[in-house]
PDB file of C-alpha atoms and ligand atoms in Angstrom:
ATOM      1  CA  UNK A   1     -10.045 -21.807 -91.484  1.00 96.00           C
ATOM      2  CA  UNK A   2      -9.512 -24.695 -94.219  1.00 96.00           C
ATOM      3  CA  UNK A   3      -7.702 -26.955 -93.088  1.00 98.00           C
ATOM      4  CA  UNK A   4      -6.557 -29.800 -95.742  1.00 97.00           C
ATOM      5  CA  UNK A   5      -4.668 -32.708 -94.842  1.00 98.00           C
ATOM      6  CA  UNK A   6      -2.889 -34.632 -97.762  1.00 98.00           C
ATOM      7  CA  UNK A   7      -0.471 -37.621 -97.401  1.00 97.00           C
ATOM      8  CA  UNK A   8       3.281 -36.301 -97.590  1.00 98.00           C
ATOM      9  CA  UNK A   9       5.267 -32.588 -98.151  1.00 98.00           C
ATOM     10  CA  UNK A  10       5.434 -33.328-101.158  1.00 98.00           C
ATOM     11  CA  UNK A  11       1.476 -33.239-101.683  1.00 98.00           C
ATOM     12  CA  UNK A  12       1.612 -29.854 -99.800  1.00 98.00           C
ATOM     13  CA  UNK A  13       3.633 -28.296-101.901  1.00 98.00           C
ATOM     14  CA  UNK A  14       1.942 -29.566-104.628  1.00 98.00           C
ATOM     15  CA  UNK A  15      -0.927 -28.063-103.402  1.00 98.00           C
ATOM     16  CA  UNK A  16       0.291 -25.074-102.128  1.00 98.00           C
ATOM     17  CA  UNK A  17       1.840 -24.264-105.812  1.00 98.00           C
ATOM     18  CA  UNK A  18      -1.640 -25.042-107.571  1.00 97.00           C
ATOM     19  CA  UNK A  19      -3.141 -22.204-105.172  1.00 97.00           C
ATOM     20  CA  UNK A  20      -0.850 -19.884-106.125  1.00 98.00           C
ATOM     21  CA  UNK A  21      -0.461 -20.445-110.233  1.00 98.00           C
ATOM     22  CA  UNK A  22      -4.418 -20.503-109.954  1.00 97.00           C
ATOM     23  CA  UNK A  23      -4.483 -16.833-108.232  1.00 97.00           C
ATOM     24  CA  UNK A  24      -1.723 -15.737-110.869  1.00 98.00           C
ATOM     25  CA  UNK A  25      -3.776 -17.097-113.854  1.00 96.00           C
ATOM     26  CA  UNK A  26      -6.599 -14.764-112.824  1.00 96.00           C
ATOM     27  CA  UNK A  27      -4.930 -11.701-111.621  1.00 97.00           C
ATOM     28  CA  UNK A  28      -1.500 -11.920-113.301  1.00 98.00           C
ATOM     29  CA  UNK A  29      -0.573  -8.605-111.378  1.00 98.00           C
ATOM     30  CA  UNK A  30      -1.495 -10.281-108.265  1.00 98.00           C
ATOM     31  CA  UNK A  31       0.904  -8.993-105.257  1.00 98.00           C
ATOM     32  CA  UNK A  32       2.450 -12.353-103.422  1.00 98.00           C
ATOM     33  CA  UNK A  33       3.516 -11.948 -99.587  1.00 98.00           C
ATOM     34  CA  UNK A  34       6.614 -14.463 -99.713  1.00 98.00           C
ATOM     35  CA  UNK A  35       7.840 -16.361 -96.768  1.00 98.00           C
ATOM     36  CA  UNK A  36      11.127 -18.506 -96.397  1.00 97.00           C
ATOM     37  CA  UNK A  37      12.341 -21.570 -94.106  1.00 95.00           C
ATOM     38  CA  UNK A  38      12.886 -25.285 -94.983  1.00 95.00           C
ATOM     39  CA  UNK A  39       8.824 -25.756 -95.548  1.00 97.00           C
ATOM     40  CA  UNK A  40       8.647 -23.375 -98.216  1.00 98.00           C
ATOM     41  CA  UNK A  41      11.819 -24.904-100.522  1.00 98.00           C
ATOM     42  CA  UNK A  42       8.824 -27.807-101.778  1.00 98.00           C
ATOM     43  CA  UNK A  43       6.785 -24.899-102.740  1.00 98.00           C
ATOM     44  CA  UNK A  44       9.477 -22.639-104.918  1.00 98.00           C
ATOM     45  CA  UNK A  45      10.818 -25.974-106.320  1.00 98.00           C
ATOM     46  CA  UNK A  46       6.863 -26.882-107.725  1.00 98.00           C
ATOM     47  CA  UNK A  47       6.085 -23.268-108.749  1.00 98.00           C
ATOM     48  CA  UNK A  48       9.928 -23.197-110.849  1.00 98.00           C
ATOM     49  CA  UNK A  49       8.592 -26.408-111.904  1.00 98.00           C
ATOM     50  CA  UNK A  50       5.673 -25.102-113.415  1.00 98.00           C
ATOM     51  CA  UNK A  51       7.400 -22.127-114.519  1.00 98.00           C
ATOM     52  CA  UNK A  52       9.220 -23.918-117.077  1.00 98.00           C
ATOM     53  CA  UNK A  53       6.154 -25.802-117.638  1.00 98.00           C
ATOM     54  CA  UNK A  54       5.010 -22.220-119.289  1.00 98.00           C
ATOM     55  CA  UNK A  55       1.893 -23.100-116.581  1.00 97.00           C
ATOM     56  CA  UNK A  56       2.609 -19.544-114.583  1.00 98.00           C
ATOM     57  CA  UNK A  57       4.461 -16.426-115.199  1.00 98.00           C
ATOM     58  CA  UNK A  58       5.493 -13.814-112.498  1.00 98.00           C
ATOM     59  CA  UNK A  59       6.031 -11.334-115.352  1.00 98.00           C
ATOM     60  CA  UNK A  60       3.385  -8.749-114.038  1.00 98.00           C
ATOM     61  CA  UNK A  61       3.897  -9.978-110.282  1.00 98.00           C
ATOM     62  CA  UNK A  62       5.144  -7.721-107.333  1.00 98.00           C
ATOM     63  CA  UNK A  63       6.254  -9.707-104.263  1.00 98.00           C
ATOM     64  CA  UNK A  64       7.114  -8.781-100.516  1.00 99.00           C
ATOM     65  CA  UNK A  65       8.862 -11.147 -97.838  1.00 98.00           C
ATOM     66  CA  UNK A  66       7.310 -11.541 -94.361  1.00 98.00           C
ATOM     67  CA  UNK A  67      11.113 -10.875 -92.899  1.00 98.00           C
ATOM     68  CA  UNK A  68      14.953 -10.408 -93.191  1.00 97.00           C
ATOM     69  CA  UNK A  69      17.782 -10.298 -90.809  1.00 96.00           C
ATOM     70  CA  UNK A  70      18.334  -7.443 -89.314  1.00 96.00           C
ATOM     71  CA  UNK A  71      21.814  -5.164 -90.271  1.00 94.00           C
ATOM     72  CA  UNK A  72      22.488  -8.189 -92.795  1.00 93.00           C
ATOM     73  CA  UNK A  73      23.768  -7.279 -96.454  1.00 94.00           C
ATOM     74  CA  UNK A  74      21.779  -8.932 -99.716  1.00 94.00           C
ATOM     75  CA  UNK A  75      25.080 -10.435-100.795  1.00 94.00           C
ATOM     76  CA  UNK A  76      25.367 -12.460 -97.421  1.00 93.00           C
ATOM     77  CA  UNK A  77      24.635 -15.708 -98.339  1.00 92.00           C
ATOM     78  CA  UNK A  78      22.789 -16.121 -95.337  1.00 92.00           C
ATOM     79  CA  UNK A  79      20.399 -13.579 -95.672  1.00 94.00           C
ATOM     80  CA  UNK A  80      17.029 -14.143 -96.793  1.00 96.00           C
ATOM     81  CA  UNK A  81      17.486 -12.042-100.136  1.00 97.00           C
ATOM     82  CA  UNK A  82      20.138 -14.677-101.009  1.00 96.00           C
ATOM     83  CA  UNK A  83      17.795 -17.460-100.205  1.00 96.00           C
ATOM     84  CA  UNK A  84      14.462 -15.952-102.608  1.00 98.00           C
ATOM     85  CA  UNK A  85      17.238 -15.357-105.936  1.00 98.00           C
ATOM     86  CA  UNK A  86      18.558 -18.739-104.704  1.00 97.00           C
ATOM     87  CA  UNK A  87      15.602 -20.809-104.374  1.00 98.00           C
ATOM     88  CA  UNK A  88      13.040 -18.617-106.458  1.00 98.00           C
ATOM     89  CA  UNK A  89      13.648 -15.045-108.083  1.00 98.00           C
ATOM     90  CA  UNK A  90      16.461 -16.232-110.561  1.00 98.00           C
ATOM     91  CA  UNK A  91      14.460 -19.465-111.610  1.00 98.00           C
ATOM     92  CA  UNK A  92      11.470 -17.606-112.717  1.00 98.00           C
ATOM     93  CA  UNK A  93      10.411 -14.646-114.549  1.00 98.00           C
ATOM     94  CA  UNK A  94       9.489 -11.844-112.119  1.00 98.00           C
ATOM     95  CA  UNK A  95      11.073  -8.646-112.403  1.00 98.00           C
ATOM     96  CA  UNK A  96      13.812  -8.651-109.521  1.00 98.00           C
ATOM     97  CA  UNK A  97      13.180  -4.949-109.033  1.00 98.00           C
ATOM     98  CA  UNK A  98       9.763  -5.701-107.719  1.00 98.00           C
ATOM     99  CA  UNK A  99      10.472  -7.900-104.838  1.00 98.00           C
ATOM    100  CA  UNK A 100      10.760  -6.272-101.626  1.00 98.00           C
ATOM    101  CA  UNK A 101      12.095  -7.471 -98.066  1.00 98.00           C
ATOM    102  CA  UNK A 102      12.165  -5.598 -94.824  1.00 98.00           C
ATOM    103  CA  UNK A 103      16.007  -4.763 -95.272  1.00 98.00           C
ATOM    104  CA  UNK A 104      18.140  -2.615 -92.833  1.00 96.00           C
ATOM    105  CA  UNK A 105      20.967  -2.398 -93.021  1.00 94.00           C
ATOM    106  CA  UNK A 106      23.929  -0.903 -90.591  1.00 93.00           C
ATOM    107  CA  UNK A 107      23.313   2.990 -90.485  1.00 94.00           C
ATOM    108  CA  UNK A 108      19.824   2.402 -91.703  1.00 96.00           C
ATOM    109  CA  UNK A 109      16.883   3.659 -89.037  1.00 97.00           C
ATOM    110  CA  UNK A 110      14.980   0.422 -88.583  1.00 97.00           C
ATOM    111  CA  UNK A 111      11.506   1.877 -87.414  1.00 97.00           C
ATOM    112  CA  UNK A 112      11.742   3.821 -90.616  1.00 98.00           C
ATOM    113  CA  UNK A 113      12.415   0.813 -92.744  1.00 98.00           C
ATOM    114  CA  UNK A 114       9.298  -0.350 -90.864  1.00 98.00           C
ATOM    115  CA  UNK A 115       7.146   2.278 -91.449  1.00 98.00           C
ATOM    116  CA  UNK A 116       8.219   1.942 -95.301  1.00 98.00           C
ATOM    117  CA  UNK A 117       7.346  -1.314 -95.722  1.00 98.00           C
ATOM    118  CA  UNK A 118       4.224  -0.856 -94.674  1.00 98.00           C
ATOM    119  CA  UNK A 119       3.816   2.172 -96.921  1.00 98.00           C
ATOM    120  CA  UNK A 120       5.373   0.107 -99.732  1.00 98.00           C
ATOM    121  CA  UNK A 121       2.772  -2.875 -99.341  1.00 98.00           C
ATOM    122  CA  UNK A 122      -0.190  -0.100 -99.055  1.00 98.00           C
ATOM    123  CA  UNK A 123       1.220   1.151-102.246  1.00 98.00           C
ATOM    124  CA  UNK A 124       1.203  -1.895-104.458  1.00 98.00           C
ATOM    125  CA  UNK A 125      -2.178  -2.304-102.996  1.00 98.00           C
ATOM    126  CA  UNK A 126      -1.981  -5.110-100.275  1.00 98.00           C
ATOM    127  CA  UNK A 127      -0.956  -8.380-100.672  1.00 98.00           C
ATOM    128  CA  UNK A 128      -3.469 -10.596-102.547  1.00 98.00           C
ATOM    129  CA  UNK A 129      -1.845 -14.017-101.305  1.00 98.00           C
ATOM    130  CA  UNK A 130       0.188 -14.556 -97.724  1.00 98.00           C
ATOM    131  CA  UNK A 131       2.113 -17.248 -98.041  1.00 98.00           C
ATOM    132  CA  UNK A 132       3.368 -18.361 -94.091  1.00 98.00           C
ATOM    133  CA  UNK A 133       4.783 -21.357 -92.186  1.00 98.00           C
ATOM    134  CA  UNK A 134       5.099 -22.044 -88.896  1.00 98.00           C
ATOM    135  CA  UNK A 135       7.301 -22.088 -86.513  1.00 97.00           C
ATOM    136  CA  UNK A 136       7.501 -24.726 -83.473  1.00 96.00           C
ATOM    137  CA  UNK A 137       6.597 -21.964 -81.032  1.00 96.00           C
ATOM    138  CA  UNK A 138       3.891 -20.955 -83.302  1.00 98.00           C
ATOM    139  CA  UNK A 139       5.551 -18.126 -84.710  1.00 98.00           C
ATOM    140  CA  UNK A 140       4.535 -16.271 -87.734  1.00 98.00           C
ATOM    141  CA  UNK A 141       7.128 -14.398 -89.475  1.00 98.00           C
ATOM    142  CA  UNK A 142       9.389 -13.653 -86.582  1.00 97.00           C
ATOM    143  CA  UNK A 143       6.427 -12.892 -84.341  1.00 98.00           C
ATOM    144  CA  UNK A 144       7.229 -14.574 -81.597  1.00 97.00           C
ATOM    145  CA  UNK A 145       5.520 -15.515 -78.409  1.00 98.00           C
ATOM    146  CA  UNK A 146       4.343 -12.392 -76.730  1.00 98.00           C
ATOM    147  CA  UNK A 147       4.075 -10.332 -79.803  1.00 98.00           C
ATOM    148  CA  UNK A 148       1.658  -8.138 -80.099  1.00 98.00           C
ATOM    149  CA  UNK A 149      -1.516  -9.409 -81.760  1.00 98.00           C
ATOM    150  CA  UNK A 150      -1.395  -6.137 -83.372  1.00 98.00           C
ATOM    151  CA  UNK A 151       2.075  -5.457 -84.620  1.00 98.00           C
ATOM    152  CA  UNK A 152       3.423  -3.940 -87.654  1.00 98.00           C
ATOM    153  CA  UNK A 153       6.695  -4.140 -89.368  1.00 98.00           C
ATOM    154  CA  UNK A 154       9.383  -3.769 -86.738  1.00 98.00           C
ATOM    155  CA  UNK A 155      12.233  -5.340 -84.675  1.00 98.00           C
ATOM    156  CA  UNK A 156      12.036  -8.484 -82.971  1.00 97.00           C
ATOM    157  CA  UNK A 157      14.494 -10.543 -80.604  1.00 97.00           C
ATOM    158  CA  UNK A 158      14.380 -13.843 -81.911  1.00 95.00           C
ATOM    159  CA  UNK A 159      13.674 -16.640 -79.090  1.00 95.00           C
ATOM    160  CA  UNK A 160      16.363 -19.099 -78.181  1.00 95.00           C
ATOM    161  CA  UNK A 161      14.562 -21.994 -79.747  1.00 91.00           C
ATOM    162  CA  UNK A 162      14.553 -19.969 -82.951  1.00 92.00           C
ATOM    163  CA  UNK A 163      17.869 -19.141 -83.010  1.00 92.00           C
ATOM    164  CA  UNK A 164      18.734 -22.712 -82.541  1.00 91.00           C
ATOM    165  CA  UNK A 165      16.305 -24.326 -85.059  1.00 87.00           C
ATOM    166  CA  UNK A 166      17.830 -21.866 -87.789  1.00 87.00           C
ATOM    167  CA  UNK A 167      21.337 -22.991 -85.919  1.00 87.00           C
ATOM    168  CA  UNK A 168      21.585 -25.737 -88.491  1.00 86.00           C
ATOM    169  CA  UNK A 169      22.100 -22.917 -91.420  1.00 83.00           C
ATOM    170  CA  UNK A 170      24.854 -21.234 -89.717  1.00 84.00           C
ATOM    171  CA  UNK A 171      28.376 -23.177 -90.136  1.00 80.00           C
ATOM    172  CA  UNK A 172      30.071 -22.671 -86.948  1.00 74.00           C
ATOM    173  CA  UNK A 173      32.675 -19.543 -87.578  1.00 74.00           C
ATOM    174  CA  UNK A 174      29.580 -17.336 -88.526  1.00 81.00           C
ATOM    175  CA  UNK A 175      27.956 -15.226 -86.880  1.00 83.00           C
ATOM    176  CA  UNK A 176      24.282 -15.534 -86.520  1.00 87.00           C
ATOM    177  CA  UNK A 177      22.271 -12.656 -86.030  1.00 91.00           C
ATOM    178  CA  UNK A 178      19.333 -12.185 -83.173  1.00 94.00           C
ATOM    179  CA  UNK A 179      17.528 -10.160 -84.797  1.00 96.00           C
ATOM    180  CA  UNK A 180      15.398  -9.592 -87.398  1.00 97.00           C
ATOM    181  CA  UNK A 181      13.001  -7.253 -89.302  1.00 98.00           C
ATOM    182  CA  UNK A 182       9.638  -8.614 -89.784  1.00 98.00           C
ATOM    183  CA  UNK A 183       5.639  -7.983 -91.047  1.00 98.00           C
ATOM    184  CA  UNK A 184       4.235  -7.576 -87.602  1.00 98.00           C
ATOM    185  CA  UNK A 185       1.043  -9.815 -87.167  1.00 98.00           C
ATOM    186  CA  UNK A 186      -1.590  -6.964 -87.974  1.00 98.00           C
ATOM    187  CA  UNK A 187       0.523  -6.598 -91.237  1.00 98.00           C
ATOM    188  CA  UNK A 188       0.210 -10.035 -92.159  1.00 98.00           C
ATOM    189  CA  UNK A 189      -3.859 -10.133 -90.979  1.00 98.00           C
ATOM    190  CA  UNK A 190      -3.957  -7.722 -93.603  1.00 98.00           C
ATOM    191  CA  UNK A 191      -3.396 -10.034 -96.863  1.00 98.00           C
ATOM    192  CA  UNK A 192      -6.540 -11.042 -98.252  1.00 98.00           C
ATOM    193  CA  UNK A 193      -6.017 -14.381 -98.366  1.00 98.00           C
ATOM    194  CA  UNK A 194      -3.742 -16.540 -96.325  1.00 98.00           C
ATOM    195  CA  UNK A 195      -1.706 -19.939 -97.510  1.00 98.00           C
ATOM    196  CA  UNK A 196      -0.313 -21.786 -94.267  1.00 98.00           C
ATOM    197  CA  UNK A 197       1.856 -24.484 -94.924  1.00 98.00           C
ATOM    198  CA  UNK A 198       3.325 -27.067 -92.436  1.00 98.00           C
ATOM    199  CA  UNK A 199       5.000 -30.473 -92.506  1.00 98.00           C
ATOM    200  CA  UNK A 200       6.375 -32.919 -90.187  1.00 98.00           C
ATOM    201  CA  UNK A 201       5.767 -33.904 -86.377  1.00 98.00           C
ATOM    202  CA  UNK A 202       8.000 -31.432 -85.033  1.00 97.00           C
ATOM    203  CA  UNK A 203       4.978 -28.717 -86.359  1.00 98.00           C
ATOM    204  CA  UNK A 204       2.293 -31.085 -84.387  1.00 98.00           C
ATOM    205  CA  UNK A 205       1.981 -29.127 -81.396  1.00 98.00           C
ATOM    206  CA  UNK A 206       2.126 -25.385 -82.916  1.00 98.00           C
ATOM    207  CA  UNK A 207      -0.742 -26.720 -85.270  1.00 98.00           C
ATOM    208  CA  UNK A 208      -2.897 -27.764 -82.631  1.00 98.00           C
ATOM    209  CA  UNK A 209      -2.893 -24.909 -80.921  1.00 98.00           C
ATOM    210  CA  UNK A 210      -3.387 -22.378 -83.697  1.00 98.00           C
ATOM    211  CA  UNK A 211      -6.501 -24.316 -85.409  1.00 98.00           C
ATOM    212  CA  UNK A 212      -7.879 -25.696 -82.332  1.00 98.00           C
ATOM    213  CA  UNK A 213      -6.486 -23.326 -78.763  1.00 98.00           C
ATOM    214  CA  UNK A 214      -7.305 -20.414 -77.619  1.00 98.00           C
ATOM    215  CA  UNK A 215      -6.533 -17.397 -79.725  1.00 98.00           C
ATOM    216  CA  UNK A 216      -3.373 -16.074 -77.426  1.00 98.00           C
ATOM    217  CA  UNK A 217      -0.097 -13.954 -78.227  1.00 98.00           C
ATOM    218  CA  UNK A 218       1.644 -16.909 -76.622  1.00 98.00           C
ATOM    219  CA  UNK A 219       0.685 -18.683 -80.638  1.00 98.00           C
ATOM    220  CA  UNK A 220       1.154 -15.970 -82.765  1.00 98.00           C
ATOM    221  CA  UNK A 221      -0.620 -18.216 -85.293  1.00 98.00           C
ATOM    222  CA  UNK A 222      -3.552 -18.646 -83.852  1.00 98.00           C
ATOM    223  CA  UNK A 223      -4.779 -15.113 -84.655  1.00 98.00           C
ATOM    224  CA  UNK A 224      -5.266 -16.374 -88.090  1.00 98.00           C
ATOM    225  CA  UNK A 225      -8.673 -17.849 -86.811  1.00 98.00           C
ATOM    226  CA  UNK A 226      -9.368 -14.400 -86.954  1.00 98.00           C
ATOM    227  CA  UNK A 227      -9.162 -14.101 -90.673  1.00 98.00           C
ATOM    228  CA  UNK A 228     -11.766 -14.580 -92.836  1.00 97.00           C
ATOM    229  CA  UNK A 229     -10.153 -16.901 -95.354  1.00 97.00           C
ATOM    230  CA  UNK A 230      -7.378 -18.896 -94.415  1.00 98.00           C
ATOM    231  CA  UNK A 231      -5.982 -22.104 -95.983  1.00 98.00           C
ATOM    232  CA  UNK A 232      -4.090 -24.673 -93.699  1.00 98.00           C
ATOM    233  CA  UNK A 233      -2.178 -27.139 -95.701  1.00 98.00           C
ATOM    234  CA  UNK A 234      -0.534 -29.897 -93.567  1.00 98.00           C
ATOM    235  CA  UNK A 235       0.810 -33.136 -94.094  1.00 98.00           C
ATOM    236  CA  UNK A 236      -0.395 -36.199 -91.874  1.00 98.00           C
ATOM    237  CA  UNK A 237       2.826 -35.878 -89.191  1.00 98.00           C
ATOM    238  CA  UNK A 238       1.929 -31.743 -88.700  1.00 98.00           C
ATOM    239  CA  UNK A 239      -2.003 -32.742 -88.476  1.00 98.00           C
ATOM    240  CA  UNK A 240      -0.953 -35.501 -85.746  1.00 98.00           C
ATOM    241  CA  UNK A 241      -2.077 -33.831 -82.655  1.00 98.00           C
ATOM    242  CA  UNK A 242      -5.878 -32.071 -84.364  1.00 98.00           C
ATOM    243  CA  UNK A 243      -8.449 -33.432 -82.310  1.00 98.00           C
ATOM    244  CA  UNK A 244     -11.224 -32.597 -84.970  1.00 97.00           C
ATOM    245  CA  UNK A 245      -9.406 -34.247 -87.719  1.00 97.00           C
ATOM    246  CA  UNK A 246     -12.964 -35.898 -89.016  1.00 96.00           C
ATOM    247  CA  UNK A 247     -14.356 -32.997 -89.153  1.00 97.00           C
ATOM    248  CA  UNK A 248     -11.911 -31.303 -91.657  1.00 97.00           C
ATOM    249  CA  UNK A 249     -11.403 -33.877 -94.027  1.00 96.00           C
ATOM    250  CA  UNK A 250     -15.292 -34.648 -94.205  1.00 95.00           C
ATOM    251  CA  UNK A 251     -15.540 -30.624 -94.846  1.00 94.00           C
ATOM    252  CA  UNK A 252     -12.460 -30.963 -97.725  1.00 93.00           C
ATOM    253  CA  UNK A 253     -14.846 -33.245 -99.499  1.00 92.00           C
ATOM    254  CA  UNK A 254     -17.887 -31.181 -98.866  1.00 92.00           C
ATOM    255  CA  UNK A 255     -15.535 -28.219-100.286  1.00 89.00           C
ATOM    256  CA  UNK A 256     -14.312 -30.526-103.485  1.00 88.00           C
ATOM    257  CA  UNK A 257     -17.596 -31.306-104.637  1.00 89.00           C
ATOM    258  CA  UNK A 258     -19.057 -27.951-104.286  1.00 87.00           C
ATOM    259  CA  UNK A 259     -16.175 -27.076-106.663  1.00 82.00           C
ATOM    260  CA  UNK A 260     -17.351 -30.102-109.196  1.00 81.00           C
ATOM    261  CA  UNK A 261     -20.729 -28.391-109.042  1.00 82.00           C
ATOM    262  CA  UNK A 262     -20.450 -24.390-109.015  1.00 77.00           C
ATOM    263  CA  UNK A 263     -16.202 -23.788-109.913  1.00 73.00           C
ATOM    264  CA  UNK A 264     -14.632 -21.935-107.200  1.00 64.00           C
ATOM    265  CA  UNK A 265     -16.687 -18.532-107.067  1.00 51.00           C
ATOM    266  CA  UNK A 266     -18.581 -20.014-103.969  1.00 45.00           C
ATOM    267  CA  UNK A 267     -15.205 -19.029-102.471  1.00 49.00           C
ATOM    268  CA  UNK A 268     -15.326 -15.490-100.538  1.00 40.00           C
TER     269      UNK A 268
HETATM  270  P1  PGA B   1      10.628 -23.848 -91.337  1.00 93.89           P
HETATM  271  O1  PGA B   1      10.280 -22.428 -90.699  1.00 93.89           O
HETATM  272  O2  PGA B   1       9.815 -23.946 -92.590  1.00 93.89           O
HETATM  273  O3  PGA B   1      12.100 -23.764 -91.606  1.00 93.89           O
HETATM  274  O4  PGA B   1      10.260 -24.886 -90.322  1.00 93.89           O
HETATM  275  C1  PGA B   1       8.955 -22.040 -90.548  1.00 93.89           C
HETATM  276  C2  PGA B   1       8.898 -20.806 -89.702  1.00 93.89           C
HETATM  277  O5  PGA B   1       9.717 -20.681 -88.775  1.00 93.89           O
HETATM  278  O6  PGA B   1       8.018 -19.959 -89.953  1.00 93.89           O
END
């Protein structure tokens, strides 16, 4: 894993969004795995940004979401199609028709939608980029503790702390679903390349344990040190509780000047 530490969010998502217009500037047609939550609103508000900075285009882009609610409608406000055309898709230039989320909806057979999705991703040809954040409870997607390390697109019961940290979304009369559609973890282990992003104390703990503890279904995360190239972008309150910290900024330097010296094709 790379793991960078910058100063604020607001140098994540700066970050995060040079990563991803770098990847589109080379392969135009690259295909984007797409992840929402309160982390990733920094992100789609730099890469709109440098939309209309005519510094990326999405034109020849195909995306797919790690996960949607389940038996929820696109024109719910609340569901995560609403949130991508609300935050993203209708501030940029990508061709609506090729984003895809794991949607089911009522009369819809769910393991089929998950066997789809799968299908769909193989299709496009797999997803270049994985952008994910990370839950308290280490979640990825809506893997939650106890998922199988080796999941694909399917059903899962969202925990309780879930449902209340996404409680604040959800104005009181609404109903909040439990349950939700999402990339299992073998579907995101997949992506070629994966951008982690996470901010703020409250992420502390989850970090710790997916960069530094034991790889465990009890972190979903921590699979990723499984993966062969992983980036980790945190700001100073989610790298709080890394006990190698040293280490990982003196290899972000090592990693900065080998970029001065050969570009970036040293990168696998
Ligand atoms: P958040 O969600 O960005 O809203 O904290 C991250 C996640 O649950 O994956």
């Amino acid at each position: 894993m790379e793991i960078i530490i910058l100063k604020n969010a607001e140098d994540v998502a700066a970050m995060g969004g040079e990563l991803v217009t770098e990847l589109l500037r080379v392969s135009p047609a690259a295909v984007l795995g797409l992840a929402t939550g309160g982390t990733q609103l920094a992100l789609y508000r730099t890469l709109v940004a440098k939309h209309r900075a005519g510094e990326v285009s999405f034109r020849d882009t195909t995306s797919f979401n790690l996960d949607e609610y389940l038996g929820i409608t696109a024109d719910n406000p609340q569901s995560y199609r609403a949130y991508m055309k609300r935050e993203f898709f209708d501030h940029i230039d990508i061709d609506q028709r090729n984003t895809f989320l794991p949607e089911c909806v009522e009369g819809q057979n769910p393991v089929l939608v998950g066997s789809g999705y799968e299908q769909q991703i193989r299709d496009a040809g797999g997803i270049a980029l994985q952008v994910l954040g990370i839950g308290g409870n280490g979640h990825i997607g809506f893997n939650e503790p106890s998922s199988s390390l080796n999941s694909r697109t399917r059903v899962k019961t969202l925990t309780r702390q879930t449902f209340e940290d996404n409680s604040r979304l959800f104005s009181g009369n609404e109903l909040q679903p439990t349950l939700a559609i999402t990339m299992g973890i073998a579907s995101i282990m997949d992506a070629r390349r994966i951008l982690l992003l996470a901010t703020g104390e409250n992420k502390a703990e989850a970090v710790g344990k997916m960069v530094e503890g034991p790889v465990t279904a009890m972190c979903p995360a921590s699979i990723l040190q499984m993966h062969e190239r992983v980036t980790v972008l945190l700001d100073e309150a989610a790298a709080g509780r890394l006990k190698n910290r040293d280490y990982y900024d003196w290899t972000h330097l090592q990693n900065e000047s080998l970029k001065d010296r050969f570009g970036r094709s040293h990168e696998s």
